[in-house]
Amino acid sequence: MKTVSNCVEDILIAQPYLEEALSRNIINFSALAIELTEPISKMLKKDVKPGAIMMALRRYNPPATLGNSVKMKRVIENLGDITVRSNLTDFTVKNSSTIIDNHAKILNRIDQEPKLFYTFTRGIHESNIIVSSSLNDFIHENLKNENFLAVQEGLSAISINLPQDNSKIAGLYYHFFKRLAWEGVVLYEVLSTTNEFTILVEDEYVDKAFAAIKKVKS
């Protein structure tokens, strides 16, 4: 049987910003309890008193704050260079029996100019190519028989080199996403390899996104 404490936990887990603020003791428990009275009453299908919710909030044990863990601090302090590349285009095409062969032609062209920005991701139903906009005509020509789902120009990529042990740290990406969300940055695409993390944003957000990531690093 679900309890008030279960409902409080479900709500806080679904709202990590709220959970973090609660763990830092910067929330008025009484005011939050009143705010949660209606949704928790609906979840339990009965009237719940704010006092019971406030008790559950005070008893709630959030996980240790990620930003204060020794491992997390070490990883953040050891973040590598931040690189910005502009004038990019994102092509999304539906997967087909010919996409790999056509993509091979694009790879041959990329090999001739190694300084060009290029990434390729194959999903279950669609594939994504992000490339320097100078190759737009070439991409359109070599994928002319493919089904384009989206084409977005005017993009910039911000890449961060991560320490080698980053894959063993829970919540590392959360620090980036939280800061970017607080700054109102809309992410167009997110890419990652083992030791590199890249966000793709429209040009209007690039300065704000770069500043936000610098704040995480500092």
PDB file of N, CA and C in Angstrom, residues 87-130:
ATOM      1  N   ASN A  87      29.479  26.700 -37.782  1.00  0.00           N
ATOM      2  CA  ASN A  87      29.135  26.450 -39.188  1.00  0.00           C
ATOM      3  C   ASN A  87      28.924  24.962 -39.464  1.00  0.00           C
ATOM      4  N   LEU A  88      28.036  24.371 -38.679  1.00  0.00           N
ATOM      5  CA  LEU A  88      27.737  22.948 -38.833  1.00  0.00           C
ATOM      6  C   LEU A  88      26.306  22.735 -39.297  1.00  0.00           C
ATOM      7  N   THR A  89      26.067  21.594 -39.926  1.00  0.00           N
ATOM      8  CA  THR A  89      24.729  21.212 -40.363  1.00  0.00           C
ATOM      9  C   THR A  89      24.440  19.795 -39.876  1.00  0.00           C
ATOM     10  N   ASP A  90      23.214  19.590 -39.426  1.00  0.00           N
ATOM     11  CA  ASP A  90      22.778  18.279 -38.930  1.00  0.00           C
ATOM     12  C   ASP A  90      21.801  17.679 -39.936  1.00  0.00           C
ATOM     13  N   PHE A  91      22.152  16.512 -40.488  1.00  0.00           N
ATOM     14  CA  PHE A  91      21.290  15.794 -41.426  1.00  0.00           C
ATOM     15  C   PHE A  91      20.753  14.541 -40.736  1.00  0.00           C
ATOM     16  N   THR A  92      19.448  14.365 -40.762  1.00  0.00           N
ATOM     17  CA  THR A  92      18.838  13.146 -40.229  1.00  0.00           C
ATOM     18  C   THR A  92      18.111  12.443 -41.366  1.00  0.00           C
ATOM     19  N   VAL A  93      18.474  11.181 -41.614  1.00  0.00           N
ATOM     20  CA  VAL A  93      17.858  10.421 -42.703  1.00  0.00           C
ATOM     21  C   VAL A  93      17.319   9.099 -42.168  1.00  0.00           C
ATOM     22  N   LYS A  94      16.302   8.610 -42.812  1.00  0.00           N
ATOM     23  CA  LYS A  94      15.726   7.325 -42.436  1.00  0.00           C
ATOM     24  C   LYS A  94      16.666   6.204 -42.847  1.00  0.00           C
ATOM     25  N   ASN A  95      16.832   5.220 -41.982  1.00  0.00           N
ATOM     26  CA  ASN A  95      17.701   4.089 -42.317  1.00  0.00           C
ATOM     27  C   ASN A  95      17.162   3.340 -43.534  1.00  0.00           C
ATOM     28  N   SER A  96      18.082   2.889 -44.369  1.00  0.00           N
ATOM     29  CA  SER A  96      17.702   2.164 -45.582  1.00  0.00           C
ATOM     30  C   SER A  96      18.801   1.162 -45.922  1.00  0.00           C
ATOM     31  N   SER A  97      18.568   0.361 -46.926  1.00  0.00           N
ATOM     32  CA  SER A  97      19.551  -0.638 -47.351  1.00  0.00           C
ATOM     33  C   SER A  97      20.732   0.001 -48.076  1.00  0.00           C
ATOM     34  N   THR A  98      20.593   1.284 -48.449  1.00  0.00           N
ATOM     35  CA  THR A  98      21.656   1.945 -49.217  1.00  0.00           C
ATOM     36  C   THR A  98      22.431   2.979 -48.398  1.00  0.00           C
ATOM     37  N   ILE A  99      21.990   3.255 -47.183  1.00  0.00           N
ATOM     38  CA  ILE A  99      22.591   4.344 -46.416  1.00  0.00           C
ATOM     39  C   ILE A  99      24.070   4.094 -46.125  1.00  0.00           C
ATOM     40  N   ILE A 100      24.453   2.855 -45.844  1.00  0.00           N
ATOM     41  CA  ILE A 100      25.854   2.564 -45.524  1.00  0.00           C
ATOM     42  C   ILE A 100      26.751   2.786 -46.741  1.00  0.00           C
ATOM     43  N   ASP A 101      26.315   2.297 -47.908  1.00  0.00           N
ATOM     44  CA  ASP A 101      27.112   2.487 -49.132  1.00  0.00           C
ATOM     45  C   ASP A 101      27.251   3.971 -49.452  1.00  0.00           C
ATOM     46  N   ASN A 102      26.168   4.717 -49.322  1.00  0.00           N
ATOM     47  CA  ASN A 102      26.224   6.152 -49.601  1.00  0.00           C
ATOM     48  C   ASN A 102      27.089   6.875 -48.571  1.00  0.00           C
ATOM     49  N   HIS A 103      27.026   6.393 -47.354  1.00  0.00           N
ATOM     50  CA  HIS A 103      27.833   7.009 -46.310  1.00  0.00           C
ATOM     51  C   HIS A 103      29.323   6.764 -46.549  1.00  0.00           C
ATOM     52  N   ALA A 104      29.661   5.636 -47.134  1.00  0.00           N
ATOM     53  CA  ALA A 104      31.064   5.333 -47.450  1.00  0.00           C
ATOM     54  C   ALA A 104      31.645   6.393 -48.393  1.00  0.00           C
ATOM     55  N   LYS A 105      30.835   6.877 -49.311  1.00  0.00           N
ATOM     56  CA  LYS A 105      31.291   7.931 -50.234  1.00  0.00           C
ATOM     57  C   LYS A 105      31.585   9.215 -49.472  1.00  0.00           C
ATOM     58  N   ILE A 106      30.756   9.495 -48.480  1.00  0.00           N
ATOM     59  CA  ILE A 106      30.979  10.694 -47.670  1.00  0.00           C
ATOM     60  C   ILE A 106      32.269  10.559 -46.869  1.00  0.00           C
ATOM     61  N   LEU A 107      32.532   9.369 -46.338  1.00  0.00           N
ATOM     62  CA  LEU A 107      33.764   9.135 -45.587  1.00  0.00           C
ATOM     63  C   LEU A 107      35.000   9.360 -46.454  1.00  0.00           C
ATOM     64  N   ASN A 108      34.931   8.916 -47.696  1.00  0.00           N
ATOM     65  CA  ASN A 108      36.062   9.130 -48.615  1.00  0.00           C
ATOM     66  C   ASN A 108      36.321  10.619 -48.818  1.00  0.00           C
ATOM     67  N   ARG A 109      35.258  11.391 -48.887  1.00  0.00           N
ATOM     68  CA  ARG A 109      35.401  12.847 -49.049  1.00  0.00           C
ATOM     69  C   ARG A 109      35.956  13.478 -47.775  1.00  0.00           C
ATOM     70  N   ILE A 110      35.506  13.022 -46.622  1.00  0.00           N
ATOM     71  CA  ILE A 110      35.984  13.553 -45.348  1.00  0.00           C
ATOM     72  C   ILE A 110      37.475  13.287 -45.186  1.00  0.00           C
ATOM     73  N   ASP A 111      37.938  12.131 -45.636  1.00  0.00           N
ATOM     74  CA  ASP A 111      39.353  11.777 -45.503  1.00  0.00           C
ATOM     75  C   ASP A 111      40.266  12.759 -46.231  1.00  0.00           C
ATOM     76  N   GLN A 112      39.748  13.430 -47.238  1.00  0.00           N
ATOM     77  CA  GLN A 112      40.549  14.382 -47.997  1.00  0.00           C
ATOM     78  C   GLN A 112      40.766  15.690 -47.237  1.00  0.00           C
ATOM     79  N   GLU A 113      39.905  15.973 -46.272  1.00  0.00           N
ATOM     80  CA  GLU A 113      40.024  17.192 -45.477  1.00  0.00           C
ATOM     81  C   GLU A 113      39.815  16.857 -44.000  1.00  0.00           C
ATOM     82  N   PRO A 114      40.837  16.357 -43.338  1.00  0.00           N
ATOM     83  CA  PRO A 114      40.703  15.898 -41.949  1.00  0.00           C
ATOM     84  C   PRO A 114      40.307  16.985 -40.954  1.00  0.00           C
ATOM     85  N   LYS A 115      40.441  18.247 -41.332  1.00  0.00           N
ATOM     86  CA  LYS A 115      40.101  19.334 -40.406  1.00  0.00           C
ATOM     87  C   LYS A 115      38.600  19.612 -40.353  1.00  0.00           C
ATOM     88  N   LEU A 116      37.850  18.996 -41.258  1.00  0.00           N
ATOM     89  CA  LEU A 116      36.401  19.177 -41.254  1.00  0.00           C
ATOM     90  C   LEU A 116      35.790  18.509 -40.032  1.00  0.00           C
ATOM     91  N   PHE A 117      34.726  19.111 -39.509  1.00  0.00           N
ATOM     92  CA  PHE A 117      34.003  18.485 -38.403  1.00  0.00           C
ATOM     93  C   PHE A 117      33.057  17.445 -38.990  1.00  0.00           C
ATOM     94  N   TYR A 118      32.995  16.279 -38.337  1.00  0.00           N
ATOM     95  CA  TYR A 118      32.128  15.211 -38.851  1.00  0.00           C
ATOM     96  C   TYR A 118      31.810  14.211 -37.745  1.00  0.00           C
ATOM     97  N   THR A 119      30.549  13.847 -37.626  1.00  0.00           N
ATOM     98  CA  THR A 119      30.148  12.726 -36.769  1.00  0.00           C
ATOM     99  C   THR A 119      29.026  11.966 -37.477  1.00  0.00           C
ATOM    100  N   PHE A 120      28.935  10.682 -37.169  1.00  0.00           N
ATOM    101  CA  PHE A 120      27.874   9.848 -37.735  1.00  0.00           C
ATOM    102  C   PHE A 120      27.323   8.963 -36.626  1.00  0.00           C
ATOM    103  N   THR A 121      26.010   8.920 -36.505  1.00  0.00           N
ATOM    104  CA  THR A 121      25.360   8.071 -35.511  1.00  0.00           C
ATOM    105  C   THR A 121      24.251   7.290 -36.198  1.00  0.00           C
ATOM    106  N   ARG A 122      24.240   5.987 -35.994  1.00  0.00           N
ATOM    107  CA  ARG A 122      23.183   5.148 -36.566  1.00  0.00           C
ATOM    108  C   ARG A 122      22.286   4.649 -35.444  1.00  0.00           C
ATOM    109  N   GLY A 123      21.016   5.015 -35.507  1.00  0.00           N
ATOM    110  CA  GLY A 123      20.047   4.548 -34.544  1.00  0.00           C
ATOM    111  C   GLY A 123      19.263   3.367 -35.098  1.00  0.00           C
ATOM    112  N   ILE A 124      18.212   3.007 -34.404  1.00  0.00           N
ATOM    113  CA  ILE A 124      17.396   1.874 -34.843  1.00  0.00           C
ATOM    114  C   ILE A 124      16.621   2.206 -36.113  1.00  0.00           C
ATOM    115  N   HIS A 125      16.089   3.428 -36.182  1.00  0.00           N
ATOM    116  CA  HIS A 125      15.232   3.796 -37.309  1.00  0.00           C
ATOM    117  C   HIS A 125      15.817   4.900 -38.187  1.00  0.00           C
ATOM    118  N   GLU A 126      16.789   5.640 -37.680  1.00  0.00           N
ATOM    119  CA  GLU A 126      17.322   6.761 -38.443  1.00  0.00           C
ATOM    120  C   GLU A 126      18.814   6.918 -38.189  1.00  0.00           C
ATOM    121  N   SER A 127      19.465   7.606 -39.096  1.00  0.00           N
ATOM    122  CA  SER A 127      20.894   7.901 -38.965  1.00  0.00           C
ATOM    123  C   SER A 127      21.086   9.407 -38.995  1.00  0.00           C
ATOM    124  N   ASN A 128      22.166   9.826 -38.357  1.00  0.00           N
ATOM    125  CA  ASN A 128      22.407  11.247 -38.183  1.00  0.00           C
ATOM    126  C   ASN A 128      23.832  11.590 -38.602  1.00  0.00           C
ATOM    127  N   ILE A 129      23.967  12.595 -39.436  1.00  0.00           N
ATOM    128  CA  ILE A 129      25.286  13.073 -39.865  1.00  0.00           C
ATOM    129  C   ILE A 129      25.397  14.546 -39.506  1.00  0.00           C
ATOM    130  N   ILE A 130      26.433  14.880 -38.754  1.00  0.00           N
ATOM    131  CA  ILE A 130      26.715  16.278 -38.436  1.00  0.00           C
ATOM    132  C   ILE A 130      28.050  16.607 -39.088  1.00  0.00           C
TER     133      ILE A 130
END
